[in-house]
Structures are given as C-alpha cells and as structure tokens.
mmCIF file with all atom_site columns, C-alpha atoms and ligand atoms in Angstrom:
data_model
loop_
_atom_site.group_PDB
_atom_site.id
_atom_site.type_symbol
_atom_site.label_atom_id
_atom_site.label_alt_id
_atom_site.label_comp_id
_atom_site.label_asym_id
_atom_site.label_entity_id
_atom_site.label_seq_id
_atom_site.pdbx_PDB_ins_code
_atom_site.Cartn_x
_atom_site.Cartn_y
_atom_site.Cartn_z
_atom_site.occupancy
_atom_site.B_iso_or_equiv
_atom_site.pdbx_formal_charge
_atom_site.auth_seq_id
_atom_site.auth_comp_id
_atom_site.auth_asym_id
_atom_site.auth_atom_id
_atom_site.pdbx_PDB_model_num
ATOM   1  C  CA  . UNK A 1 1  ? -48.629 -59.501 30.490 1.00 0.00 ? 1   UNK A CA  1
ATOM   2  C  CA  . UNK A 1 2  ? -47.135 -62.613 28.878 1.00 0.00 ? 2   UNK A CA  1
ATOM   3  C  CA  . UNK A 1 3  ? -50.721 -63.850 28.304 1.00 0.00 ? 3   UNK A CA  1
ATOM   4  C  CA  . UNK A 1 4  ? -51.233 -61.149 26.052 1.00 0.00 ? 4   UNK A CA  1
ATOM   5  C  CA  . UNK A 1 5  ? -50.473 -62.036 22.635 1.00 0.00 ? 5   UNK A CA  1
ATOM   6  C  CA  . UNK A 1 6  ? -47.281 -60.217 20.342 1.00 0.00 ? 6   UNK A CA  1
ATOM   7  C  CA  . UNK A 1 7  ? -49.797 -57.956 18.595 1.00 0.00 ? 7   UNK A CA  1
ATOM   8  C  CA  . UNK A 1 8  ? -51.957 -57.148 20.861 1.00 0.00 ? 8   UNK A CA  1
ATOM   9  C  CA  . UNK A 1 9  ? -51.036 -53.293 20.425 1.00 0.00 ? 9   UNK A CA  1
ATOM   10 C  CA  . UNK A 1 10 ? -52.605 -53.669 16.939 1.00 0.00 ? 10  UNK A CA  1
ATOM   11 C  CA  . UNK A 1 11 ? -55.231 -55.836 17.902 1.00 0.00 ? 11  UNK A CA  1
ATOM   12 C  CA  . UNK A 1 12 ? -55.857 -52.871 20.511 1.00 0.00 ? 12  UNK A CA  1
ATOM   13 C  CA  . UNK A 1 13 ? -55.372 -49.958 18.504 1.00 0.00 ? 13  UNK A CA  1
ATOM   14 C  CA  . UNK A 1 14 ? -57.710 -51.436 15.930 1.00 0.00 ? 14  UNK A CA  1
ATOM   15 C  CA  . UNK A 1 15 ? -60.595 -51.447 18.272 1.00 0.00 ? 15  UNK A CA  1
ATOM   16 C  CA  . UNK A 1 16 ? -60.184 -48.179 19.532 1.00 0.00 ? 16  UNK A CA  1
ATOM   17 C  CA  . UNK A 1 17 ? -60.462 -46.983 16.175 1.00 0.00 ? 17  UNK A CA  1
ATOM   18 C  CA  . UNK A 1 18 ? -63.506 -49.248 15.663 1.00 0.00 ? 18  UNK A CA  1
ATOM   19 C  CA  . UNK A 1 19 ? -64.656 -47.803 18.832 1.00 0.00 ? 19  UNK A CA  1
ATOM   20 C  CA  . UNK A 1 20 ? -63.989 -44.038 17.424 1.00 0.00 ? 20  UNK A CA  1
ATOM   21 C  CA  . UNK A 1 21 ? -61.388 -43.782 20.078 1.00 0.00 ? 21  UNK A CA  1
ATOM   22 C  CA  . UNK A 1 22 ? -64.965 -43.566 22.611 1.00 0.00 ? 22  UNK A CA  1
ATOM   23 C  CA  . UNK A 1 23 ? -65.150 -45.396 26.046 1.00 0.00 ? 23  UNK A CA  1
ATOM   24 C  CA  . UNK A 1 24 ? -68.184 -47.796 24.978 1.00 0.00 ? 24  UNK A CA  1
ATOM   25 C  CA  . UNK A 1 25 ? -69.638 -47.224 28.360 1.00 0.00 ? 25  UNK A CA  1
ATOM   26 C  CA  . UNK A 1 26 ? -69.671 -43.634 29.345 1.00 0.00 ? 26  UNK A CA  1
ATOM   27 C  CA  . UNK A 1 27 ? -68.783 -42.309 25.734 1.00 0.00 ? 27  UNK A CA  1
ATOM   28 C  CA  . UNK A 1 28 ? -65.826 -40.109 27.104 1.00 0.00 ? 28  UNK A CA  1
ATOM   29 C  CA  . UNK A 1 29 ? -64.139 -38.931 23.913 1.00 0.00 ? 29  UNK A CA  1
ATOM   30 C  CA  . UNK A 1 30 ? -59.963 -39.668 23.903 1.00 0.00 ? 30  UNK A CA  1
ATOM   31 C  CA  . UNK A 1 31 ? -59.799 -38.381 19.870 1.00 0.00 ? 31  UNK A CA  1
ATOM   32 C  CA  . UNK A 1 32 ? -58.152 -34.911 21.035 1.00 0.00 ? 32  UNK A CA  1
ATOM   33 C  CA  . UNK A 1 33 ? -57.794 -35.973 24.281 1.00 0.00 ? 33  UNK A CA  1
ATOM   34 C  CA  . UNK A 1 34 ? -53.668 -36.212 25.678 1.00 0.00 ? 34  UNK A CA  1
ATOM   35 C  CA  . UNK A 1 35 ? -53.565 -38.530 28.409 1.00 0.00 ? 35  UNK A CA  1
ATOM   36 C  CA  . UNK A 1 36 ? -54.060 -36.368 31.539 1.00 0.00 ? 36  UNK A CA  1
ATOM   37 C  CA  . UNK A 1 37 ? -54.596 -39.605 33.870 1.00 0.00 ? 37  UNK A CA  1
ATOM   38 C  CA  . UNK A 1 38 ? -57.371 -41.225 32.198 1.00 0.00 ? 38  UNK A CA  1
ATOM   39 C  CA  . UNK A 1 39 ? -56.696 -43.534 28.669 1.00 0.00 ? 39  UNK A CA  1
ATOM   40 C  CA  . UNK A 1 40 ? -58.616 -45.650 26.668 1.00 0.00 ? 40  UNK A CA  1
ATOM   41 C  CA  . UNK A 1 41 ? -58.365 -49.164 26.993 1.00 0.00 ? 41  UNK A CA  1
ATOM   42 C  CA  . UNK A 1 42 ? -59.419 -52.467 25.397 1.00 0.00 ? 42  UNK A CA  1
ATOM   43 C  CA  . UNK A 1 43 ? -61.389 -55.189 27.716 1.00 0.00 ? 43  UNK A CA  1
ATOM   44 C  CA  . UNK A 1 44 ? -61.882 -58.693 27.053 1.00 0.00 ? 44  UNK A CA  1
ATOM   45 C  CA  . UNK A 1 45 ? -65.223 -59.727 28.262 1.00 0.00 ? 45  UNK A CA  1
ATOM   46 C  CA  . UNK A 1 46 ? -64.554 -63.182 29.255 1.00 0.00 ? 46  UNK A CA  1
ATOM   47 C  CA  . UNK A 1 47 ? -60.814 -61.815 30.825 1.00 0.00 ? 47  UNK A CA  1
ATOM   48 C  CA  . UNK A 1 48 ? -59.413 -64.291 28.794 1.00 0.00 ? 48  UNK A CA  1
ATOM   49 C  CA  . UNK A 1 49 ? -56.301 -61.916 27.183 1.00 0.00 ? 49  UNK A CA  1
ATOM   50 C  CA  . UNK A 1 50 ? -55.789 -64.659 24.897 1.00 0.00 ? 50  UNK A CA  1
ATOM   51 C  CA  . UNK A 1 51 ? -58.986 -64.321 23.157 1.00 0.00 ? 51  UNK A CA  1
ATOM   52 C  CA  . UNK A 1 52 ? -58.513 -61.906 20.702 1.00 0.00 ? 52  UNK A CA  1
ATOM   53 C  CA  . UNK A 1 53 ? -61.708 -62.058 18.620 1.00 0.00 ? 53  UNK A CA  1
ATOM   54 C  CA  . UNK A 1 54 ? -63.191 -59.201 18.139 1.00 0.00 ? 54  UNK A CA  1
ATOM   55 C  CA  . UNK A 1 55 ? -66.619 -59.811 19.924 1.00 0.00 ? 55  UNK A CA  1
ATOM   56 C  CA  . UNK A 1 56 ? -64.770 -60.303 22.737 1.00 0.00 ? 56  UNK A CA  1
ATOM   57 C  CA  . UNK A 1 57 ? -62.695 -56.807 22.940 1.00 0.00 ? 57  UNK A CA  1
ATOM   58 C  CA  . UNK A 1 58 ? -64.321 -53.706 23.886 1.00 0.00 ? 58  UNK A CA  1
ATOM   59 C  CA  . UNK A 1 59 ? -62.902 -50.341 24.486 1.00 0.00 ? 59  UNK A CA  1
ATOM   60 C  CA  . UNK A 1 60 ? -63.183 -48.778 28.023 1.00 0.00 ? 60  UNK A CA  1
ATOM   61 C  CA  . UNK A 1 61 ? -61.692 -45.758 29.346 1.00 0.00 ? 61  UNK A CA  1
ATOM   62 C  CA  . UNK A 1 62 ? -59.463 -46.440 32.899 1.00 0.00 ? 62  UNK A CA  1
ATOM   63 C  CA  . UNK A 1 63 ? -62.148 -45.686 34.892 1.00 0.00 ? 63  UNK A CA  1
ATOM   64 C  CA  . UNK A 1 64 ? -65.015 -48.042 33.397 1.00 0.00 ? 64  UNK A CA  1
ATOM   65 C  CA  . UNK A 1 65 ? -62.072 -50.725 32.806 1.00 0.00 ? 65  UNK A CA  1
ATOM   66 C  CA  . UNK A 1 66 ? -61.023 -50.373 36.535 1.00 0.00 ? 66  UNK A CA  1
ATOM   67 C  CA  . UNK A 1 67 ? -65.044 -51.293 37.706 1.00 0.00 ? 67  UNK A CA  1
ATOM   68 C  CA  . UNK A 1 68 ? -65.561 -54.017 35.354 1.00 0.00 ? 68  UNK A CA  1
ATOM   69 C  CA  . UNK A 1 69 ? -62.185 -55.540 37.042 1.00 0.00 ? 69  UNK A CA  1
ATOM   70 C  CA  . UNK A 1 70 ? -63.258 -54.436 40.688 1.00 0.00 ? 70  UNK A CA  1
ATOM   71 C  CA  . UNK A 1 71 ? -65.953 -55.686 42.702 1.00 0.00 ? 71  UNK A CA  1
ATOM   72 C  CA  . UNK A 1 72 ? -67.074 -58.537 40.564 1.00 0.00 ? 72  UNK A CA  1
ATOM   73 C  CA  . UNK A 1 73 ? -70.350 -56.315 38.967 1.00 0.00 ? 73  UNK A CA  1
ATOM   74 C  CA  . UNK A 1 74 ? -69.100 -56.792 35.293 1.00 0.00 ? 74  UNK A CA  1
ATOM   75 C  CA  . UNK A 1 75 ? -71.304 -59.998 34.608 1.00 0.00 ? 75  UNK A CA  1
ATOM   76 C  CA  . UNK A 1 76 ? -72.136 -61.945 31.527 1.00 0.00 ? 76  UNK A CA  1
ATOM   77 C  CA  . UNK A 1 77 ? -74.691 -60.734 30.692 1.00 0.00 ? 77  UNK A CA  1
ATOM   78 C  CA  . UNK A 1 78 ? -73.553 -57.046 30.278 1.00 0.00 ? 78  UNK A CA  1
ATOM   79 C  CA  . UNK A 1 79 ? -71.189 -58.663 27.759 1.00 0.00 ? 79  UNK A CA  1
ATOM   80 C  CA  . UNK A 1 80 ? -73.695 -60.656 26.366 1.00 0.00 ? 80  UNK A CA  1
ATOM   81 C  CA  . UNK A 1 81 ? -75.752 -57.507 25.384 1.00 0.00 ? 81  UNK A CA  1
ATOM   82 C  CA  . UNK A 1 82 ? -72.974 -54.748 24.514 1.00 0.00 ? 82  UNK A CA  1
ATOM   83 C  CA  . UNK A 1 83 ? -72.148 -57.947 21.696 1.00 0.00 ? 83  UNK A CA  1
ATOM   84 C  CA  . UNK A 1 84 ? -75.442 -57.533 20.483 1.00 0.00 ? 84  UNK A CA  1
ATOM   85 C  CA  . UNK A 1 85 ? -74.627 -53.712 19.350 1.00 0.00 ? 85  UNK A CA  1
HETATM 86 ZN ZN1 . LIG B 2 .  ? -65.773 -44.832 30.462 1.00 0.00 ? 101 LIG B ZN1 1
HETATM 87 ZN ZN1 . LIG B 2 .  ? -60.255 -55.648 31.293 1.00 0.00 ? 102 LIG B ZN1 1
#
C-alpha cells in the first residue's frame, strides 16, 4: 500500500470517470451500482503502483482485476492493445 502514491484516490477516481465508471473488460456498469461485493477498480498494466501515467491505469471491476493478478494470463500484450483504444 505504501507503494501507492498520496493521491492515488484521485488519480483513481479520475480514471473511473474516464472509464464512465465501466469495467474496461466486461463493461459491467458501477454508475448506479452500490457496492454489493463487486467494485470498480484501477489496474496498472505493468503492476508498477508507482506509475501513475495514465496509459498505464485501467479500470477493472474485482472480478477482471482479481484474473489479471491470478494465474499469470494478463500479458503484455493485452496491455499493449487495450493502450491502443
Ligand atoms: Zn469486469
Ligand atoms: Zn491490478
């Protein structure tokens, strides 16, 4: 958590706005949505948390989030395309 930098709540919020509070991989929908056990959430594609830029953030719901992080199947070149959009 320390890795993550002061503002990273605004850095977050910002690109789940950008993201019209969407999951950028399934396109669940959090805008009227109260958290009933799924959120959105903001991924860094190279996992560095320090690396703020905003090519590098994307915003996931849990469930998405929790595969890219599990299993080792999010690779570079997902990233490398989604930056392309
Ligand atoms: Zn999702
Ligand atoms: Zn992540």
């Amino acid at each position: 958590m320390s890795r993550y930098s002061k503002d990273w709540n605004k850095i977050a919020c910002a690109i789940k706005q950008k993201a019209d509070w969407k999951c950028s991989q399934c396109g669940a929908d959090f805008k009227n949505k109260s958290s009933r056990g799924s959120c959105l959430q903001v991924h860094h594609w190279n996992r560095i948390p320090e690396d703020n830029r905003p090519e590098n953030l994307v915003a996931l719901c849990n469930i998405c989030h929790l595969k890219y992080h599990r299993g080792g199947k999010s690779n570079i070149l997902i990233g490398q395309l989604s930056l392309n959009l």
